[in-house]
């Protein structure tokens, strides 16, 4: 019997070990192994290999659409990434709708006050960005301008995640004498004046906003804001009043980011949409008349009041991809922070991305 047992082991051991190796290999590919120095969980490393992942540290350092597209390709089929992406997509759609509702409410308030008129929605050139690079989208927009030297205001609108920011950056590179515009600093400047007024008079802005944000007060504060040319093709917003005398460019990362301003922006913005839109429209026309190409990105509710025929809406018919893009952006930013030395391999990066996905999926 012993001899027979030994004979069976000798004859069949190759088959046994090859079967075990195959099964163990499948365990590795399913992501069930944790190695020293980093866990390979959820199948990320195997998916990256299967998808021929080309995520390098150099690509990671670019932190652009090429990086996010490659991150998505590397994580294709990973269940944790799918969960996080789905959660991100839902949050984008929900948050965008909430923001849009708030803006329309603010516009309605401005219309009721007579600051804005009710207008029909202007014509918009819709661009489906699926399968298009930011460069392709930007070049299409440039092709619609009669001239790049005469000066123009280009409006970009669309949901979060459709690439408005990247497209804006690309347009600024393609267009001569170009600049971007954001209403954010106008709202912050106005909020600074409102909050300063309340401090000087011992008033709580949050609880007494209806008494503070009157048409008379807002008009007075808006008169303290001016849009001035400070150099050739360079403009700035100047705040002068209530003891404040400053250029926005000099305080945008200090005073205008303080809690006194930040916590009160939503209160002020809801009541002053129309005032800010009118200020912005006049500033944009001034720059365009000076031969500048100004790119404004925002929501349809407010940008519809900006006088320009060059309006474009970035769309993405696959909302799942919106979530994938946002998840990939978060991952690539975290991975860049984790590997600052520059010696990270593809395996290191995707293992880190996988660990992040597994962690985020728990609360998604």
XYZ file of C-alpha atoms in Angstrom:
364
model
C 0.000 0.000 0.000
C 2.838 2.403 0.840
C 4.512 1.644 -2.456
C 1.228 2.221 -4.307
C 0.725 5.533 -2.474
C 4.236 6.703 -3.373
C 3.660 5.653 -6.958
C 0.474 7.764 -7.159
C 2.268 10.803 -5.741
C 5.118 10.510 -8.242
C 2.801 10.005 -11.215
C 0.143 12.593 -10.399
C 2.072 15.276 -8.502
C 2.633 17.411 -11.653
C -1.099 17.457 -12.283
C -1.877 18.277 -8.644
C 0.639 21.083 -8.440
C -0.332 22.574 -11.789
C -3.986 22.604 -10.729
C -3.083 24.247 -7.417
C -0.965 26.808 -9.195
C -3.767 27.631 -11.598
C -6.232 28.026 -8.766
C -3.790 30.101 -6.741
C -3.202 32.245 -9.805
C -6.942 32.866 -10.085
C -6.941 33.922 -6.434
C -4.189 36.407 -7.231
C -6.131 37.717 -10.215
C -9.291 38.096 -8.160
C -7.425 40.389 -5.789
C -7.343 38.186 -2.710
C -3.671 38.634 -1.785
C -2.054 41.324 0.352
C 1.670 41.842 -0.082
C 4.089 43.629 2.231
C 4.288 47.294 1.371
C 0.839 47.509 -0.235
C -2.427 45.588 -0.555
C -3.660 44.349 -3.910
C -7.342 44.225 -3.082
C -10.409 44.286 -5.288
C -8.568 43.183 -8.421
C -6.881 46.468 -9.339
C -3.430 45.160 -10.221
C -4.780 42.340 -12.353
C -7.255 44.679 -14.070
C -4.443 47.110 -14.773
C -2.372 44.318 -16.313
C -5.314 43.002 -18.305
C -6.074 46.512 -19.581
C -2.371 47.113 -20.332
C -2.334 50.039 -17.922
C 0.133 52.755 -18.921
C -0.164 54.863 -15.779
C 3.314 56.211 -15.075
C 4.484 58.784 -12.557
C 5.144 61.229 -15.408
C 1.533 60.856 -16.587
C 0.266 61.103 -13.022
C 2.169 64.365 -12.580
C 0.315 65.936 -15.526
C -2.984 65.848 -13.594
C -5.044 66.445 -16.742
C -7.623 64.691 -18.916
C -4.970 62.238 -20.182
C -4.288 61.210 -16.595
C -7.962 60.746 -15.719
C -8.680 58.812 -18.931
C -5.799 56.430 -18.230
C -6.873 56.037 -14.602
C -10.369 55.072 -15.778
C -8.918 52.575 -18.272
C -6.683 51.024 -15.616
C -9.593 50.566 -13.212
C -12.121 49.286 -15.740
C -14.028 46.347 -14.270
C -12.962 46.995 -10.688
C -15.997 46.665 -8.432
C -14.815 49.223 -5.865
C -14.145 51.816 -8.545
C -17.608 51.141 -9.995
C -19.216 51.766 -6.595
C -17.284 55.008 -6.054
C -17.989 56.193 -9.615
C -21.707 55.534 -9.261
C -21.771 57.460 -5.985
C -19.874 60.379 -7.550
C -22.278 60.468 -10.520
C -25.294 60.602 -8.222
C -23.731 63.385 -6.154
C -22.904 65.410 -9.278
C -26.446 65.191 -10.631
C -27.999 65.969 -7.228
C -25.632 68.830 -6.390
C -25.937 70.351 -9.859
C -29.707 70.351 -9.609
C -29.574 71.928 -6.146
C -27.168 74.614 -7.370
C -29.309 75.266 -10.437
C -32.433 75.599 -8.278
C -30.675 78.109 -5.997
C -29.488 80.164 -8.953
C -32.939 80.264 -10.559
C -34.375 81.283 -7.189
C -31.843 84.112 -7.011
C -32.650 85.173 -10.568
C -36.367 85.139 -9.744
C -35.692 87.400 -6.738
C -33.742 89.804 -8.945
C -36.570 89.824 -11.490
C -39.116 90.560 -8.749
C -36.956 93.489 -7.590
C -36.719 94.839 -11.123
C -32.934 94.342 -11.278
C -33.230 91.801 -14.111
C -35.800 91.283 -16.846
C -37.351 87.959 -17.698
C -35.804 86.854 -21.011
C -36.214 83.818 -23.285
C -33.308 81.336 -23.177
C -30.684 82.319 -25.782
C -29.517 79.917 -28.491
C -26.701 77.616 -27.358
C -24.375 75.401 -29.405
C -24.398 72.034 -27.623
C -21.253 69.904 -27.811
C -21.308 66.242 -26.788
C -17.810 65.763 -25.340
C -17.970 61.955 -25.322
C -14.904 60.689 -27.158
C -13.511 64.193 -27.682
C -10.369 65.646 -26.155
C -10.435 69.134 -24.561
C -8.240 70.300 -27.434
C -10.794 69.093 -30.001
C -13.634 70.790 -28.126
C -11.685 74.026 -27.760
C -10.661 74.103 -31.431
C -14.287 73.597 -32.459
C -15.268 76.611 -30.335
C -12.466 78.727 -31.812
C -13.627 77.782 -35.315
C -17.006 79.357 -34.538
C -15.487 82.756 -33.772
C -15.350 85.125 -36.774
C -11.957 86.395 -35.630
C -9.569 85.755 -32.773
C -8.125 89.264 -32.942
C -11.265 91.388 -32.644
C -12.158 90.358 -29.092
C -15.122 88.271 -27.943
C -16.924 86.877 -24.916
C -17.216 83.082 -24.976
C -19.715 81.477 -22.596
C -19.310 77.866 -21.477
C -22.063 76.120 -19.570
C -22.820 72.512 -18.681
C -22.938 69.994 -15.861
C -20.037 69.433 -13.503
C -17.598 66.898 -14.882
C -18.124 67.729 -18.548
C -14.733 69.422 -18.780
C -15.576 73.129 -18.643
C -12.482 73.974 -16.598
C -10.080 72.044 -18.834
C -11.702 73.419 -21.978
C -11.410 76.943 -20.581
C -7.697 76.434 -19.935
C -7.210 75.105 -23.461
C -9.103 78.056 -24.948
C -6.889 80.472 -23.043
C -3.860 78.803 -24.634
C -5.351 78.927 -28.135
C -6.770 82.454 -28.102
C -4.589 85.581 -28.169
C -5.179 88.315 -25.575
C -7.277 85.907 -23.555
C -8.563 85.912 -19.982
C -11.068 83.968 -17.931
C -13.840 85.486 -15.850
C -15.527 84.245 -12.708
C -18.353 85.899 -10.810
C -16.945 84.393 -7.628
C -14.736 87.352 -6.741
C -17.583 89.791 -7.379
C -19.800 87.871 -4.938
C -16.929 87.740 -2.420
C -16.291 91.470 -2.736
C -19.959 92.285 -2.248
C -20.154 89.894 0.705
C -17.104 91.554 2.277
C -18.862 94.917 2.113
C -22.116 93.509 3.521
C -20.310 91.729 6.367
C -18.209 94.833 7.137
C -21.376 96.954 7.257
C -22.889 94.505 9.749
C -19.764 94.486 11.914
C -19.643 98.281 12.001
C -23.307 98.507 12.992
C -23.531 95.528 15.353
C -25.921 93.578 13.123
C -26.047 89.802 12.585
C -26.181 89.272 8.831
C -27.580 85.752 8.964
C -30.556 86.482 11.223
C -31.311 89.941 9.799
C -30.474 89.463 6.132
C -33.828 90.884 5.005
C -33.068 94.180 6.785
C -29.430 94.258 5.643
C -29.703 93.205 1.989
C -32.135 95.908 0.938
C -32.120 97.325 -2.575
C -30.687 100.580 -1.238
C -27.825 98.935 0.658
C -26.918 96.593 -2.198
C -26.931 99.477 -4.692
C -24.662 101.483 -2.392
C -22.207 98.594 -2.010
C -22.195 97.898 -5.741
C -21.206 101.542 -6.291
C -18.126 100.806 -4.167
C -16.963 98.254 -6.737
C -15.282 99.400 -9.930
C -13.730 97.543 -12.826
C -10.557 99.286 -13.920
C -7.754 98.788 -16.411
C -4.473 98.506 -14.521
C -2.153 97.674 -17.454
C -2.294 96.733 -21.127
C -4.923 93.992 -21.479
C -5.092 93.677 -17.699
C -8.040 94.587 -15.497
C -8.909 94.409 -11.824
C -11.847 94.959 -9.491
C -11.288 97.731 -6.956
C -13.173 97.877 -3.638
C -13.382 101.344 -2.131
C -15.723 102.031 0.755
C -16.518 101.288 4.417
C -12.833 101.745 5.215
C -11.705 99.258 2.554
C -9.437 100.337 -0.308
C -8.005 97.350 -2.166
C -7.613 95.604 -5.491
C -9.268 92.191 -5.595
C -6.148 90.596 -7.089
C -4.269 91.593 -3.925
C -6.754 90.186 -1.406
C -8.446 87.324 -3.294
C -6.414 84.663 -1.450
C -6.427 86.385 1.950
C -9.232 88.720 3.002
C -11.756 87.346 0.519
C -11.136 83.779 1.740
C -11.645 84.536 5.418
C -14.581 82.936 7.337
C -16.285 86.336 7.627
C -16.757 86.245 3.852
C -16.995 82.513 3.164
C -19.818 81.769 5.613
C -21.975 84.642 4.337
C -21.601 84.188 0.561
C -24.693 81.950 0.152
C -26.876 84.503 1.990
C -25.634 87.452 -0.061
C -25.505 85.592 -3.390
C -29.161 84.561 -3.260
C -30.281 88.187 -2.995
C -27.760 89.762 -5.389
C -27.621 87.512 -8.471
C -28.946 90.239 -10.725
C -26.598 92.934 -9.411
C -23.545 90.729 -9.920
C -24.657 89.616 -13.385
C -25.065 93.232 -14.498
C -21.639 94.160 -13.114
C -20.056 91.157 -14.851
C -21.783 91.866 -18.172
C -20.453 95.436 -18.226
C -16.935 94.245 -17.331
C -16.964 91.573 -20.029
C -18.128 94.033 -22.677
C -15.357 96.417 -21.623
C -12.680 93.741 -22.051
C -14.063 92.496 -25.374
C -14.135 96.071 -26.697
C -10.441 96.279 -25.780
C -9.726 93.344 -28.118
C -9.637 90.687 -25.420
C -11.066 87.177 -25.717
C -12.802 86.434 -22.433
C -13.996 82.965 -21.452
C -16.790 82.720 -18.897
C -17.938 79.397 -17.498
C -21.047 79.059 -15.379
C -24.670 77.977 -15.078
C -27.356 78.697 -17.624
C -29.453 80.632 -15.089
C -26.936 83.473 -14.860
C -24.774 83.298 -18.008
C -27.878 83.721 -20.146
C -27.791 87.409 -19.200
C -24.265 87.912 -20.558
C -24.609 89.618 -23.963
C -22.747 87.445 -26.480
C -23.647 85.246 -29.475
C -20.863 82.757 -28.626
C -22.500 80.316 -26.257
C -21.588 76.660 -25.888
C -22.941 73.930 -23.645
C -20.792 70.886 -22.930
C -22.878 67.742 -22.582
C -22.139 64.105 -21.859
C -24.882 61.646 -22.691
C -23.285 58.963 -20.507
C -23.771 60.152 -16.908
C -21.852 57.102 -15.665
C -18.736 58.569 -17.257
C -19.280 61.782 -15.260
C -18.853 59.768 -12.080
C -15.847 57.901 -13.444
C -14.129 61.168 -14.345
C -14.722 62.693 -10.921
C -13.583 59.514 -9.145
C -10.471 59.361 -11.346
C -9.675 63.013 -10.593
C -9.850 62.345 -6.865
C -7.695 59.240 -7.200
C -4.986 60.816 -9.316
C -4.721 63.782 -6.938
C -4.375 61.475 -3.915
C -1.849 59.268 -5.714
C 0.256 62.264 -6.690
C 0.378 63.311 -3.034
C 1.346 59.776 -2.000
C 4.218 59.483 -4.492
C 6.077 62.786 -4.442
C 9.503 61.237 -4.920
C 8.833 60.269 -8.544
C 9.992 56.667 -8.298
C 6.535 55.063 -8.232
C 5.900 52.231 -10.681
C 2.637 51.427 -12.431
C 2.044 48.674 -9.871
C 2.621 51.122 -7.000
C 0.181 53.669 -8.404
C -2.623 51.252 -9.206
C -2.189 49.459 -5.861
C -2.566 52.802 -4.097
C -5.573 53.698 -6.265
C -7.119 50.345 -5.460
C -6.643 50.795 -1.726
C -8.292 54.213 -1.933
C -11.224 52.813 -3.934
C -11.726 49.994 -1.438
C -11.731 52.506 1.414
C -14.042 55.018 -0.284
C -16.466 52.292 -1.400
C -17.234 51.538 2.258
C -18.954 54.906 2.683
C -20.146 55.504 -0.887
